[in-house]
Short mmCIF file of C-alpha atoms in Angstrom, two decimals:
data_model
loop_
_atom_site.label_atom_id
_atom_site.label_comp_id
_atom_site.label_asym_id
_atom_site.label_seq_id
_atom_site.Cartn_x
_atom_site.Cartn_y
_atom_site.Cartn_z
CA UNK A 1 -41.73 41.40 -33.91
CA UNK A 2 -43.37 44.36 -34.88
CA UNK A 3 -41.40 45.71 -38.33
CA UNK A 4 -41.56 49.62 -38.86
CA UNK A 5 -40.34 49.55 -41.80
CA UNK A 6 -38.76 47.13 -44.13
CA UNK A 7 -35.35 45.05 -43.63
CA UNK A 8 -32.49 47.33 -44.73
CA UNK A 9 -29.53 45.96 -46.99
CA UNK A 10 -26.26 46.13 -44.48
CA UNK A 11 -22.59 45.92 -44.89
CA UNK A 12 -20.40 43.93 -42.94
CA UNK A 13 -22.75 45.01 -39.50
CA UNK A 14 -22.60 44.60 -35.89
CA UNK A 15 -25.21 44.52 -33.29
CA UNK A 16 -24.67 46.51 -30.67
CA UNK A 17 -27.24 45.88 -27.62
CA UNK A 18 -27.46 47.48 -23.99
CA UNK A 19 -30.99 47.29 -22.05
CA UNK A 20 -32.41 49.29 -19.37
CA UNK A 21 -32.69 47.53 -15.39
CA UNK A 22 -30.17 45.29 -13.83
CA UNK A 23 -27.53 44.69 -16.27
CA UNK A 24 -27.23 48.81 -16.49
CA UNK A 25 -26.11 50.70 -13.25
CA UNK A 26 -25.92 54.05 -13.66
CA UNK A 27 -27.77 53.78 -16.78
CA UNK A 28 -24.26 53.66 -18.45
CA UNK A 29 -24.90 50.84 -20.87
CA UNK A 30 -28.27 52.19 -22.35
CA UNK A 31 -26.65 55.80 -22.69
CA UNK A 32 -23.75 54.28 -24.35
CA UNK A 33 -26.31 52.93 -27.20
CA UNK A 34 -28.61 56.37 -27.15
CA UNK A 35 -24.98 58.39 -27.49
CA UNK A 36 -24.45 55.91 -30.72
CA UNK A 37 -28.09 56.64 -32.01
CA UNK A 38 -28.10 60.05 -31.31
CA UNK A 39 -24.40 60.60 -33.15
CA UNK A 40 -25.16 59.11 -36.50
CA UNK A 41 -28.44 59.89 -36.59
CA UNK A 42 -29.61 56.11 -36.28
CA UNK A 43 -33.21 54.86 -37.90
CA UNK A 44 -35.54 52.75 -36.57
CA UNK A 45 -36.71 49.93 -38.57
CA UNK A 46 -38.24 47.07 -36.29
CA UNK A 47 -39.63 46.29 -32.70
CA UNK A 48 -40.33 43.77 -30.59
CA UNK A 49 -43.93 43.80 -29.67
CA UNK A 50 -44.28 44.98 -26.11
CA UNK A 51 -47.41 42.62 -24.80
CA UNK A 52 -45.17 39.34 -25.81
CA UNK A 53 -42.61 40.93 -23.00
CA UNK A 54 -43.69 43.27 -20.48
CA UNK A 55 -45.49 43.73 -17.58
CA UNK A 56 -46.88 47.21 -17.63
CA UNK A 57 -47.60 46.77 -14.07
CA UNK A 58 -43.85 46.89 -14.04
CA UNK A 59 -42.80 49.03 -16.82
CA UNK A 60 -45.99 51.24 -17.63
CA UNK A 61 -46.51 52.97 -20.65
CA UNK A 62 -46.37 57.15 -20.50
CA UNK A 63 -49.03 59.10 -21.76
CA UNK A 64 -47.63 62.49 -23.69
CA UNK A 65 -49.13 65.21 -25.94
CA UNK A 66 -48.36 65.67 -29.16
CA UNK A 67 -49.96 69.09 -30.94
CA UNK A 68 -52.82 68.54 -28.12
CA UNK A 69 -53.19 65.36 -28.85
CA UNK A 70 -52.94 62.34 -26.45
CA UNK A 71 -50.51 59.43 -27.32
CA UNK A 72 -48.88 56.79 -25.60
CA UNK A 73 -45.18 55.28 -25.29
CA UNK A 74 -45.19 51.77 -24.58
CA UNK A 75 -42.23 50.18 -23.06
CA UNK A 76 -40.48 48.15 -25.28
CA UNK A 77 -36.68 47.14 -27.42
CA UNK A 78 -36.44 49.09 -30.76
CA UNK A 79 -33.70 48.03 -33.17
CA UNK A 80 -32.08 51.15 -35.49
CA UNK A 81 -29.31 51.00 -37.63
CA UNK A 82 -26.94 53.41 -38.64
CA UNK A 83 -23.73 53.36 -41.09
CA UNK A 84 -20.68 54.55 -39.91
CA UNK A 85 -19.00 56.16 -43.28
CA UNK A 86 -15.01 56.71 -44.19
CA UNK A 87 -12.92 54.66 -46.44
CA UNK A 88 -14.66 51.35 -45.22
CA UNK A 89 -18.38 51.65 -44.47
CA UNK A 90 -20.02 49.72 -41.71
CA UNK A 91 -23.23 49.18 -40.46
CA UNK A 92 -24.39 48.76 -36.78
CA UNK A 93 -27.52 47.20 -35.89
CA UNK A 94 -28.31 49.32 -32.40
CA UNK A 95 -30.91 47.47 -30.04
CA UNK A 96 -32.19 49.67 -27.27
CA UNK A 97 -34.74 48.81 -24.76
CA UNK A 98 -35.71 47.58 -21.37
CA UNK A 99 -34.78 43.82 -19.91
CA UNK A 100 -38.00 41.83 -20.08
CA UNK A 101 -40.65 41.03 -17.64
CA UNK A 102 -41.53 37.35 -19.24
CA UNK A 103 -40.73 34.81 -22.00
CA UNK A 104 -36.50 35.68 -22.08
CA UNK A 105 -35.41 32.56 -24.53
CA UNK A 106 -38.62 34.11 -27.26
CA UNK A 107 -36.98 37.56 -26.48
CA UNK A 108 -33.61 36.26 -27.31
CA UNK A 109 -34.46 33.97 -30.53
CA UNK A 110 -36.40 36.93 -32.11
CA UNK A 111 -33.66 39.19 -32.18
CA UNK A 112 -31.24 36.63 -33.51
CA UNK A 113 -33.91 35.54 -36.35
CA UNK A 114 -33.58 39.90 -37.04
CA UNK A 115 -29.60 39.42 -36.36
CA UNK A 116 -29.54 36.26 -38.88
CA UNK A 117 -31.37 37.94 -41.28
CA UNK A 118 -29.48 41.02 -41.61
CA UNK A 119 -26.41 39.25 -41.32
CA UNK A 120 -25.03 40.60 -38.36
CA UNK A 121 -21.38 38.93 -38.37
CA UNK A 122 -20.96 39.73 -34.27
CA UNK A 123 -23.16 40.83 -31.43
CA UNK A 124 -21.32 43.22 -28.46
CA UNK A 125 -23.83 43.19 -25.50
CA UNK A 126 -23.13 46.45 -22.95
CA UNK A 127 -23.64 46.27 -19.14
CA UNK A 128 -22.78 47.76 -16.14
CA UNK A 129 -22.52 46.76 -12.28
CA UNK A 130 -21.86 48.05 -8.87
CA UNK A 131 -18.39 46.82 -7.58
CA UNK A 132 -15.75 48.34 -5.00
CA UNK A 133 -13.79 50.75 -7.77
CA UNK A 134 -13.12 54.38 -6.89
CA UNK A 135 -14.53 57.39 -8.50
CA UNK A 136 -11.08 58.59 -9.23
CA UNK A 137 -9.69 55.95 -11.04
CA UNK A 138 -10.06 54.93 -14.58
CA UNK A 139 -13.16 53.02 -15.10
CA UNK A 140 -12.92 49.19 -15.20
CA UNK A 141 -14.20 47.57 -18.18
CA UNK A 142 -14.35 44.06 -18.90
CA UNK A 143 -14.61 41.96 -21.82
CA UNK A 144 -16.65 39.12 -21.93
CA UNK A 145 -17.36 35.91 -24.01
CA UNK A 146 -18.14 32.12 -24.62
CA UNK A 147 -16.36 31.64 -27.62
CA UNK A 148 -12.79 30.50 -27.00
CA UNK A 149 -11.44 31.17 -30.59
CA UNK A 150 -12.67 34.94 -30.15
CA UNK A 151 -11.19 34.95 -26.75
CA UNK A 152 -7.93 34.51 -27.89
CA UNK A 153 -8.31 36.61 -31.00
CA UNK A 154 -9.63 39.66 -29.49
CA UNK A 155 -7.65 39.41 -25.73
CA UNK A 156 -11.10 38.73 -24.01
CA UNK A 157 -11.96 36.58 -20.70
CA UNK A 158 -13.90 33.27 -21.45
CA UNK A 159 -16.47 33.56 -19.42
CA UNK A 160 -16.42 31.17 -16.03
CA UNK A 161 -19.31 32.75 -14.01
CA UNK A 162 -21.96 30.95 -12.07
CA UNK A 163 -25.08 32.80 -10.54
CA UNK A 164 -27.90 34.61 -11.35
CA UNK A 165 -28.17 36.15 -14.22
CA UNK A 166 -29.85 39.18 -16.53
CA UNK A 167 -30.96 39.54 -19.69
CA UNK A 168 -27.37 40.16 -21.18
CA UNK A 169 -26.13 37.23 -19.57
CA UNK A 170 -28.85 35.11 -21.74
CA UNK A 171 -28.85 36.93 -24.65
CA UNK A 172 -25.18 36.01 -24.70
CA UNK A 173 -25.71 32.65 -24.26
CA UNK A 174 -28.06 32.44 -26.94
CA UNK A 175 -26.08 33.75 -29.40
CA UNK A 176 -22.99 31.01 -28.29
CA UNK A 177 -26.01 28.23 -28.76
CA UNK A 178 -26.36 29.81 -32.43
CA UNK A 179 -23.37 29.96 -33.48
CA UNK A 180 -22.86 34.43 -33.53
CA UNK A 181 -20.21 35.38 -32.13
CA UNK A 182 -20.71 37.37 -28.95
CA UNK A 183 -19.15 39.67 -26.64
CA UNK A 184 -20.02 41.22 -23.28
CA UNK A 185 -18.48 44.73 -22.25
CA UNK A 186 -19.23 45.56 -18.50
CA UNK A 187 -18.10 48.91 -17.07
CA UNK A 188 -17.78 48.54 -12.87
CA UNK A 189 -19.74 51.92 -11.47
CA UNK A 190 -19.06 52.51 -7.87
CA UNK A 191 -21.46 51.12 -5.31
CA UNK A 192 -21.18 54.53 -3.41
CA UNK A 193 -22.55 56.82 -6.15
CA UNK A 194 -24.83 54.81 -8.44
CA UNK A 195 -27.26 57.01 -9.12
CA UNK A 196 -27.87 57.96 -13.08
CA UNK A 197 -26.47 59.38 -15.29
CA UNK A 198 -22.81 58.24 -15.24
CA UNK A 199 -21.16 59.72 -18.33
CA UNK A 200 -17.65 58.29 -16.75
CA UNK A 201 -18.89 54.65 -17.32
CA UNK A 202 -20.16 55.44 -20.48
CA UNK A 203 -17.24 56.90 -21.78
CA UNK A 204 -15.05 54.00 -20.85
CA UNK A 205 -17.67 51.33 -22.18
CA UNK A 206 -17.40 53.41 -26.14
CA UNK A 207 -13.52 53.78 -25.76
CA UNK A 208 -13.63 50.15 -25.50
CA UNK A 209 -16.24 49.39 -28.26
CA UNK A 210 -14.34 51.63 -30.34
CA UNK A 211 -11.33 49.52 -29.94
CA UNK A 212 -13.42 45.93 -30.04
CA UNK A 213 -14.71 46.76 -33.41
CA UNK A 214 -11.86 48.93 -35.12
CA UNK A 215 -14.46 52.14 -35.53
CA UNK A 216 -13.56 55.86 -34.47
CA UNK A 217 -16.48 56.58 -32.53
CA UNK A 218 -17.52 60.23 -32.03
CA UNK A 219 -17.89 61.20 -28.39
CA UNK A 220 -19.38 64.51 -28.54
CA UNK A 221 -19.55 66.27 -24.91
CA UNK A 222 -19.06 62.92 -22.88
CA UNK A 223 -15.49 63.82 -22.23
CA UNK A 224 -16.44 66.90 -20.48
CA UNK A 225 -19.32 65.33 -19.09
CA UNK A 226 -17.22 63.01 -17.24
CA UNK A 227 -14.94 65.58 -16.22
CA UNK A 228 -17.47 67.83 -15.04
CA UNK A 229 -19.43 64.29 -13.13
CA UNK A 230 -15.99 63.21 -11.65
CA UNK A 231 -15.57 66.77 -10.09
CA UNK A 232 -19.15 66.58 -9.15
CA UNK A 233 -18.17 63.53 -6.79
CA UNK A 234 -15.20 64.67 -5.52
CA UNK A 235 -16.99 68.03 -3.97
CA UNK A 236 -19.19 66.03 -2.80
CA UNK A 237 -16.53 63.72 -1.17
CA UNK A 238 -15.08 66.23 0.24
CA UNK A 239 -17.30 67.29 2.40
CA UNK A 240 -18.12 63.95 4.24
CA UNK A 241 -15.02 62.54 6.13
CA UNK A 242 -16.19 58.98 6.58
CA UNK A 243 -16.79 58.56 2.84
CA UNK A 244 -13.25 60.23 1.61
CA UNK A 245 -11.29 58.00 3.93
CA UNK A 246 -13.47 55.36 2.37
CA UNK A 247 -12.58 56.33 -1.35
CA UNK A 248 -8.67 56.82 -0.48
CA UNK A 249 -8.90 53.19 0.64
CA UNK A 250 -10.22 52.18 -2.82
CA UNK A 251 -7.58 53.89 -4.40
CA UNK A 252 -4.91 52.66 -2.43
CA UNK A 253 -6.05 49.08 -3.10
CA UNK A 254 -6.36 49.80 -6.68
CA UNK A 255 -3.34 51.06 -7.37
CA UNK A 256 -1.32 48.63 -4.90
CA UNK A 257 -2.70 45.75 -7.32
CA UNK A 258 -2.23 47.46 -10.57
CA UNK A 259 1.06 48.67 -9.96
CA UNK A 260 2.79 44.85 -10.60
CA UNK A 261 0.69 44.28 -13.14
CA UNK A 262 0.86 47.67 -15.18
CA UNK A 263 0.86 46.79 -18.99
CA UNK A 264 2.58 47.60 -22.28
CA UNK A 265 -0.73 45.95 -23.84
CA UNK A 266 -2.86 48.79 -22.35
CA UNK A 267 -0.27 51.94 -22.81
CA UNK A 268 -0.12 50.52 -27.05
CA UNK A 269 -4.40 49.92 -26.79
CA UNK A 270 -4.31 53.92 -25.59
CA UNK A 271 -1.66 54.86 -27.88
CA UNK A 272 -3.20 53.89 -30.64
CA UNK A 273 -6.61 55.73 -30.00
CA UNK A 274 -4.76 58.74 -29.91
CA UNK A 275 -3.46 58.21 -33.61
CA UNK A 276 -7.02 56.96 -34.66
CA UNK A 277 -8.36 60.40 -32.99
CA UNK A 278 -5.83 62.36 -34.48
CA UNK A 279 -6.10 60.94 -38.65
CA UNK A 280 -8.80 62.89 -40.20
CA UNK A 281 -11.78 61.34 -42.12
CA UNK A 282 -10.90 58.13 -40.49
CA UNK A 283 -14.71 58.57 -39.09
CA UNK A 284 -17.46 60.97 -38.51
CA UNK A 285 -17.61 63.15 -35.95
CA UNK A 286 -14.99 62.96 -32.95
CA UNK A 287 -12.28 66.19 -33.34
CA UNK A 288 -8.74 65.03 -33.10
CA UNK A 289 -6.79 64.49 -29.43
CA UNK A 290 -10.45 63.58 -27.78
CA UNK A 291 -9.35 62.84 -24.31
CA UNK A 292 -9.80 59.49 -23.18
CA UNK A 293 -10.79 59.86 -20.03
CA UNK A 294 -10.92 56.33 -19.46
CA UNK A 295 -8.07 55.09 -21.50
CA UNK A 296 -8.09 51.50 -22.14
CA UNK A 297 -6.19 49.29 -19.74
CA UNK A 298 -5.46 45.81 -19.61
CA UNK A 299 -7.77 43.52 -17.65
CA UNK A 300 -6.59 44.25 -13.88
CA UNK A 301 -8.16 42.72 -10.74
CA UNK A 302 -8.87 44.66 -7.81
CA UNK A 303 -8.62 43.45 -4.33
CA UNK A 304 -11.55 44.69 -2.30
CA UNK A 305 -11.84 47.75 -0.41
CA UNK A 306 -10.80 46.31 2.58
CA UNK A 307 -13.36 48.50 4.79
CA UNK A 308 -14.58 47.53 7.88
CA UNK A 309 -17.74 49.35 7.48
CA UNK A 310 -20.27 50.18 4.60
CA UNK A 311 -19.98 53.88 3.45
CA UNK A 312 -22.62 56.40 3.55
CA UNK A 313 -23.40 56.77 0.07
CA UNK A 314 -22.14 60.37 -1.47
CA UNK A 315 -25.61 61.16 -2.64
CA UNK A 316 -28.55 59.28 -0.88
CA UNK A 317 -31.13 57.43 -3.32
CA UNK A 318 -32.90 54.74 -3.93
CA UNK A 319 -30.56 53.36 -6.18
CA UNK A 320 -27.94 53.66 -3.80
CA UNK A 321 -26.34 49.93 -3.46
CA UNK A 322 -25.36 49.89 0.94
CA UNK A 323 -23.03 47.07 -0.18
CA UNK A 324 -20.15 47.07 -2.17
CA UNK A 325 -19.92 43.81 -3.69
CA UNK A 326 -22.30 43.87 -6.45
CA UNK A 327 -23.63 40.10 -6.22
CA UNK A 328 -20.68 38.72 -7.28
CA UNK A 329 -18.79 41.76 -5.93
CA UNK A 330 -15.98 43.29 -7.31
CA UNK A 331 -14.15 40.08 -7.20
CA UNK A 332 -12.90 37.96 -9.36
CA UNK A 333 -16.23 36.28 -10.20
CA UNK A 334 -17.85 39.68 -9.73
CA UNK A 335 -19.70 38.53 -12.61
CA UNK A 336 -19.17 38.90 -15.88
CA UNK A 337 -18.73 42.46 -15.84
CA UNK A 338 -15.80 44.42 -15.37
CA UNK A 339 -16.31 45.80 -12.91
CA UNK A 340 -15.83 43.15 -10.81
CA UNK A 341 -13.09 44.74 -8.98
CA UNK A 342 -12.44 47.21 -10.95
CA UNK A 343 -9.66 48.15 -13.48
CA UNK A 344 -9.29 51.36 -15.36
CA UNK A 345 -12.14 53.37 -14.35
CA UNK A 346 -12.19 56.31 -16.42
CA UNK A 347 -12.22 54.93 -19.88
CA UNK A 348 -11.89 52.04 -21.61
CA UNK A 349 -9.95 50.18 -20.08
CA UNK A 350 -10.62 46.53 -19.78
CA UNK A 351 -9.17 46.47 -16.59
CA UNK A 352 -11.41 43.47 -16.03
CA UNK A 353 -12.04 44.80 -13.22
CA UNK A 354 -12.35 43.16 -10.51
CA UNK A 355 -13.88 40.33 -11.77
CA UNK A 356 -13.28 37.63 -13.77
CA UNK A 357 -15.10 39.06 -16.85
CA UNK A 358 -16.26 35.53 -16.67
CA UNK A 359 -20.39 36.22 -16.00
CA UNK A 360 -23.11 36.63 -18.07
CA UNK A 361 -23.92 40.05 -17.21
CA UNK A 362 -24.33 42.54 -14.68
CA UNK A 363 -28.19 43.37 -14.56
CA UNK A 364 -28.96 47.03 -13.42
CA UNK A 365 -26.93 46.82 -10.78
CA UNK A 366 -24.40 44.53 -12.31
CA UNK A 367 -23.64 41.84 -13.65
CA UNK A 368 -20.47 41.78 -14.30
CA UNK A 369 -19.11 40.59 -17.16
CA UNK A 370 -21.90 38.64 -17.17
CA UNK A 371 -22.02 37.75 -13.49
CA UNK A 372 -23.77 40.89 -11.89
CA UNK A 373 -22.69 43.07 -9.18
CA UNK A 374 -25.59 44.21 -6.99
CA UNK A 375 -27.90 45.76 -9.47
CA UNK A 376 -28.31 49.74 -8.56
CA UNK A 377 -31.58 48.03 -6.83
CA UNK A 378 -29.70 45.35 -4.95
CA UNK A 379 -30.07 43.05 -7.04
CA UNK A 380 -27.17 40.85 -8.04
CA UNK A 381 -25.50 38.26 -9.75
CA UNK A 382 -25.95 37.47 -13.30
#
C-alpha cells in the first residue's frame, strides 16, 4: 500500500468499491463510483502499489503530457473518501480501480487492513453482468451477501452461487472471513448492447445504493443520460427487424413473470425516494422530483428470452457478448448479480434479476450477484 497522504479521521463510513474488467459490463459499476467521486468532490489518500498487482503487459501504463512534460499513469486501485454533509454526516471510503492480474487474497487483505483501520462499519461491492433483460425495462439490480443476519435486515439474497468468480466475488468473501459486513449490488446490462458507457445501469446501481445506505445521492445529468442512451437503443432497434422482434420477446417474458409477482415492497422502496428527493437539505446536490429512471423494484426473476436464435447485436463491438446468458445467464444462478434475469431495469430496482443474487460477482461481463454473466469479453461466471 502506497499512502498519499495520511489516514483521515471518519464518521460512521462505508466503503464503497466497483473495479474495472469482468465484474463491470458496460463499465456501469466503475462509473457508478467515478459519478460518487466526481459529485462530492472525493480526495485521494492511499493506493495500492501497482507492481504487487498488475501485469502491464495486460493493463499498461499511459504516457501523457503535463505543461510539456512527460508523465506516466500506472494502472492501479486508489481509495478517496468523501463526506456526505446534512443533519447526520457520513463518510464513504470510495475504492476505484482495475480487477487484478496476480496475488487476489494480498489484494483483498490490504484493503481490509485500510477498511479496519478507518473503521469502515460495511463494505457495498458494485458489479455488473450481461444477462437476457431488455433495454426498455427497468434495470435489474440485485443485492447480494454472505451474512444471513444482514440478509434479513436489509431484504437481500444470501448468496448460493457456485462458479467462477471475479474480483468482487472474493473481495466479498474476504470480508465474510473477517467479520465486515458486506454487500454485492449487480445491475444486469443487456447482452445485445454492452458496449460502454451505460448510464441506465448506473443509474439503477446509485438508486439502489442510495436506498442500501439511507444517503440522498446526487445524480447530476445521469437521468437524462439514460434517457437520452435508452432512446439511443431504441433508434437503433428500430431499424433492424430481427433484433426488435428479439427485444419485444424480452419484454414480453419480463413482464409475463413480473406481473404475479408485482410488489407493494418495491412501489413503498420508490415512494419513498421521491419524498427523500423532494425534502431539502436532506443531502447535497440532487434537485427535488429527480426521476428515477430505474425505480427500485423488488427482487424479480426473469425467465429467459426464449429465442431460438442469438441476436445480431444493436451496435457491433468487441465487447459485444453473441450469447445471452452471461455465464451463469440471466437465470436464477446467473450469478450473483442481478442481472441474472433481470428485474427492474431502469433504476434501482433489485429486481434480482434474473438470478439468484446468490454469486460472488459478475466480472466485466458479469457476475451476477456474485456469479457472473458472460463478462462484456465472454467471460463468465463468478
Amino acid at each position: 500500500m502506497i499512502e498519499l497522504e495520511g489516514v483521515p479521521e471518519l464518521i460512521d463510513p462505508v466503503m464503497v468499491a466497483a473495479f474495472e474488467g469482468w465484474n463491470d459490463a458496460g463499465d456501469a459499476a466503475s462509473t457508478a463510483v467515478a459519478h460518487l467521486d466526481r459529485e462530492w468532490k472525493g480526495e485521494v489518500f492511499a493506493a495500492l502499489d501497482a507492481e504487487d498487482y498488475y501485469d502491464f503487459q495486460v493493463n499498461r501504463p499511459t504516457v501523457f503530457l503535463d505543461n510539456g512534460v512527460r508523465k506516466i499513469t500506472w494502472p492501479t486501485t486508489r481509495l478517496s473518501v468523501v463526506r456526505v454533509g446534512g443533519d447526520k454526516p457520513r463518510d464513504l471510503v470510495l475504492v476505484r480501480g482495475i480487477e487484478p492480474s496476480m496475488r487476489w487474497r494480498s489484494f483483498c487483505n490490504e484493503l481490509l487492513a485500510f477498511a479496519h483501520e478507518l473503521g469502515v462499519e460495511m463494505v457495498v461491492i458494485l458489479g455488473a453482468l450481461l444477462g437476457d433483460t431488455p433495454h426498455t425495462r427497468p434495470v435489474p439490480v440485485s443485492g447480494v451477501t454472505s451474512d444471513p443476519d444482514l440478509a434479513r435486515t436489509m431484504d437481500l439474497e444470501e448468496t448460493r452461487y457456485e462458479g467462477p468468480t471475479g474480483i468482487v466475488g472474493i473481495l466479498q468473501e474476504a470480508c465474510t472471513h473477517a467479520g465486515v459486513p458486506a454487500v454485492s449490488l449487480w445491475a444486469a446490462v443487456p447482452h445485445y448492447v454492452s458496449q460502454p458507457p451505460n448510464p441506465k445501469a448506473t443509474l439503477a446501481l446509485l438508486n439502489r445504493l442510495e436506498d442500501l445506505i439511507g444517503l440522498r445521492i446526487p445524480l447530476g445529468e445521469l437521468p437524462e443520460d439514460a434517457r437520452a442512451w435508452q432512446l439511443g437503443v431504441d433508434q437503433l432497434a428500430a431499424e433492424d427487424s430481427e433484433v426488435a422482434e428479439y427485444v419485444q420477446t424480452l419484454e414480453e417474458a419480463r413482464d409475463t413473470a413480473e406481473l404475479p409477482e408485482a410488489s407493494g415492497e418495491a412501489i413503498a422502496r420508490e415512494f419513498e425516494r421521491y419524498l427523500r428527493r423532494r425534502e431539502p437539505g436532506s443531502g447535497p446536490g440532487s434537485g427535488p422530483g429527480v426521476a428515477t429512471e430505474g425505480g427500485d423494484t423488488a427482487f424479480l426473476r426473469d425467465p429467459g428470452s426464449g429465442r431460438t436464435r442469438p441476436p445480431k447485436p444493436v451496435q457491433p463491438g468487441p465487447e459485444s457478448v453473441p450469447g445471452a446468458d452471461a455465464a451463469e445467464g440471466p437465470a436464477e444462478e446467473s450469478g450473483e448479480g442481478p442481472a441474472e434475469g433481470a428485474a427492474d431495469v431502469s433504476g434501482d430496482g433489485p429486481a434480482e434479476g434474473a438470478a439468484d443474487v446468490s454469486g460472488d460477482g459478475p466480472a466485466e461481463g458479469s457476475e451476477g450477484p456474485e456469479g457472473p454473466s458472460p463478462d462484456v469479453d465472454g467471460g463468465a461466471g463468478k
